[in-house]
Each structure stands twice: as C-alpha cells, then as structure tokens.
Tab-separated table of C-alpha atoms in Angstrom:
chain	number	residue	atom	x	y	z
A	718	MET	CA	0.000	0.000	0.000
A	719	LYS	CA	1.424	3.331	-1.029
A	720	GLU	CA	0.993	6.016	1.595
A	721	LYS	CA	0.024	9.581	0.783
A	722	LYS	CA	1.700	12.255	2.882
A	723	PHE	CA	-0.014	15.585	3.393
A	724	LEU	CA	-0.088	18.472	5.843
A	725	LEU	CA	-2.887	18.478	8.399
A	726	ARG	CA	-3.662	21.518	10.515
A	727	LEU	CA	-5.454	21.050	13.825
A	728	ASP	CA	-6.436	23.336	16.640
A	729	GLN	CA	-3.996	22.778	19.538
A	730	SER	CA	-6.716	21.657	21.946
A	731	LEU	CA	-8.000	19.085	19.419
A	732	TYR	CA	-4.459	17.829	18.852
A	733	ASP	CA	-3.972	17.499	22.626
A	734	GLN	CA	-7.183	15.441	22.911
A	735	ILE	CA	-6.134	13.182	20.038
A	736	ALA	CA	-2.620	12.797	21.468
A	737	ALA	CA	-4.040	11.795	24.868
A	738	GLN	CA	-6.343	9.195	23.299
A	739	ALA	CA	-3.505	7.866	21.142
A	740	LYS	CA	-1.265	7.526	24.193
A	741	ALA	CA	-4.030	5.698	26.085
A	742	GLU	CA	-4.172	3.155	23.229
A	743	SER	CA	-0.360	2.954	22.928
A	744	ARG	CA	-0.469	4.407	19.420
A	745	SER	CA	1.317	7.241	17.699
A	746	VAL	CA	-0.806	10.266	16.882
A	747	ASN	CA	-0.487	9.475	13.169
A	748	ASN	CA	-1.483	5.826	13.662
A	749	PHE	CA	-4.432	6.852	15.837
A	750	ILE	CA	-5.725	9.350	13.258
A	751	VAL	CA	-5.406	6.753	10.471
A	752	HIS	CA	-7.235	4.223	12.672
A	753	LEU	CA	-10.085	6.703	13.309
A	754	LEU	CA	-10.388	7.499	9.621
A	755	GLN	CA	-10.438	3.825	8.642
A	756	GLU	CA	-13.098	2.974	11.235
A	757	ASN	CA	-15.290	5.910	10.291
A	758	SER	CA	-15.026	5.430	6.540
A	759	LYS	CA	-16.441	1.889	6.517
A	760	LYS	CA	-19.648	1.739	4.549
A	761	GLU	CA	-22.651	0.747	6.600
A	762	SER	CA	-25.418	-1.328	5.128
A	763	LEU	CA	-29.060	-0.379	5.461
A	764	GLU	CA	-29.523	-3.356	7.786
A	765	SER	CA	-26.607	-2.277	9.941
A	766	ARG	CA	-27.992	1.229	10.376
A	767	GLN	CA	-31.522	0.012	11.111
A	768	PHE	CA	-30.986	-3.146	13.132
A	769	VAL	CA	-27.742	-3.064	15.106
A	770	GLY	CA	-28.580	-2.624	18.774
A	771	GLN	CA	-32.120	-3.948	18.452
A	772	ILE	CA	-33.181	-6.515	21.072
A	773	ILE	CA	-34.722	-9.834	19.972
A	774	LYS	CA	-36.430	-12.334	22.289
A	775	GLY	CA	-35.074	-15.867	22.031
A	776	SER	CA	-38.622	-17.109	21.556
A	777	GLU	CA	-38.814	-15.098	18.313
A	778	ILE	CA	-35.829	-16.898	16.770
A	779	LEU	CA	-36.867	-19.738	14.477
A	780	THR	CA	-34.219	-22.341	15.261
A	781	ASP	CA	-35.642	-25.023	12.949
A	782	SER	CA	-35.256	-22.781	9.873
A	783	ALA	CA	-32.304	-20.698	11.177
A	784	LEU	CA	-34.238	-17.488	10.568
A	785	VAL	CA	-35.181	-14.485	12.656
A	786	SER	CA	-37.866	-11.958	11.809
A	787	VAL	CA	-36.926	-8.306	12.192
A	788	ASN	CA	-39.490	-5.678	11.264
A	789	GLY	CA	-41.410	-8.299	9.284
A	790	ILE	CA	-38.436	-9.424	7.178
A	791	TYR	CA	-36.746	-12.789	7.717
A	792	TYR	CA	-32.962	-12.894	8.022
A	793	ARG	CA	-30.478	-15.662	8.534
A	794	TYR	CA	-28.539	-15.335	11.767
A	795	SER	CA	-25.369	-16.459	13.465
A	796	LEU	CA	-24.743	-16.537	17.198
A	797	SER	CA	-21.629	-14.810	18.465
A	798	ASN	CA	-21.234	-15.945	22.066
A	799	VAL	CA	-23.299	-19.140	22.414
A	800	ASP	CA	-23.818	-22.311	20.390
A	801	VAL	CA	-27.590	-22.729	20.712
A	802	VAL	CA	-30.532	-20.373	21.083
A	803	ASP	CA	-32.052	-20.130	24.551
A	804	SER	CA	-35.720	-19.280	24.004
A	805	SER	CA	-35.927	-17.642	27.445
A	806	ALA	CA	-32.976	-15.312	26.789
A	807	SER	CA	-32.767	-11.998	24.976
A	808	TYR	CA	-30.356	-11.231	22.140
A	809	VAL	CA	-28.994	-8.030	20.696
A	810	ILE	CA	-28.248	-7.641	17.005
A	811	SER	CA	-24.528	-6.878	17.150
A	812	ASP	CA	-23.768	-6.858	13.416
A	813	ALA	CA	-25.516	-7.000	10.058
A	814	ASN	CA	-23.729	-8.249	6.981
A	815	GLY	CA	-26.032	-8.463	3.986
A	816	ASN	CA	-28.893	-10.774	4.932
A	817	ILE	CA	-27.071	-12.338	7.912
A	818	LEU	CA	-27.497	-10.852	11.372
A	819	THR	CA	-25.106	-11.600	14.211
A	820	LEU	CA	-26.963	-12.146	17.492
A	821	THR	CA	-25.267	-11.834	20.878
A	822	GLN	CA	-27.006	-13.325	23.892
A	823	LEU	CA	-27.477	-10.859	26.732
A	824	THR	CA	-26.523	-12.044	30.192
C-alpha cells in the first residue's frame, strides 16, 4: 500500500485530545488518526444502520429454519457468544452483513 503524505492543521486543543487518546491506546498520533479514519469510513449497510442494537427475544428466533424476523423481514442469523438459542434469553443484534445478522445473547 502506497501512503500519501499531506499536511494536516489542527487546533492545539483538538491535537492534545487526540494525542491523549492515542497515548491511552499505545499508538502514535499518526497511527491513531489513520485508525479513526479507517473505522469511520467503513460503509454501513441499510440493515446495519436500522438493526444493530435492536433486542430480539429468544422465543422469536426460528431455530428449525435458522431465521429471525426483524421488522417483518426474515434474516439468517449467526450466534456470536453461544452455540444454541435459549428461548428464554434476549439477544442483541450486534452486526448486520447483507442478509445475515449476528446475534449476541445478553446475560
């Protein structure tokens, strides 16, 4: 990957905030700024914007067909922190990638 160098001007107080956060994460200021830009430039899907953070009851997950209904639309799902669905538990949609939702069981 070829890197592009350019001059960036920041207000001193903003630079100080960024430098403190970079130090807390054991990063250089440059590396921290690049990291922030990369994280914030990822394209979000419609599903990600609408569904991430939504709570689903375990009883609403159709384990026999591996589908979950969200806002009347059926999606495939994967579980992030457990192997099987507990119908008495609640799950949060932690990621959406196309038509597959990642569900994380709440403790």
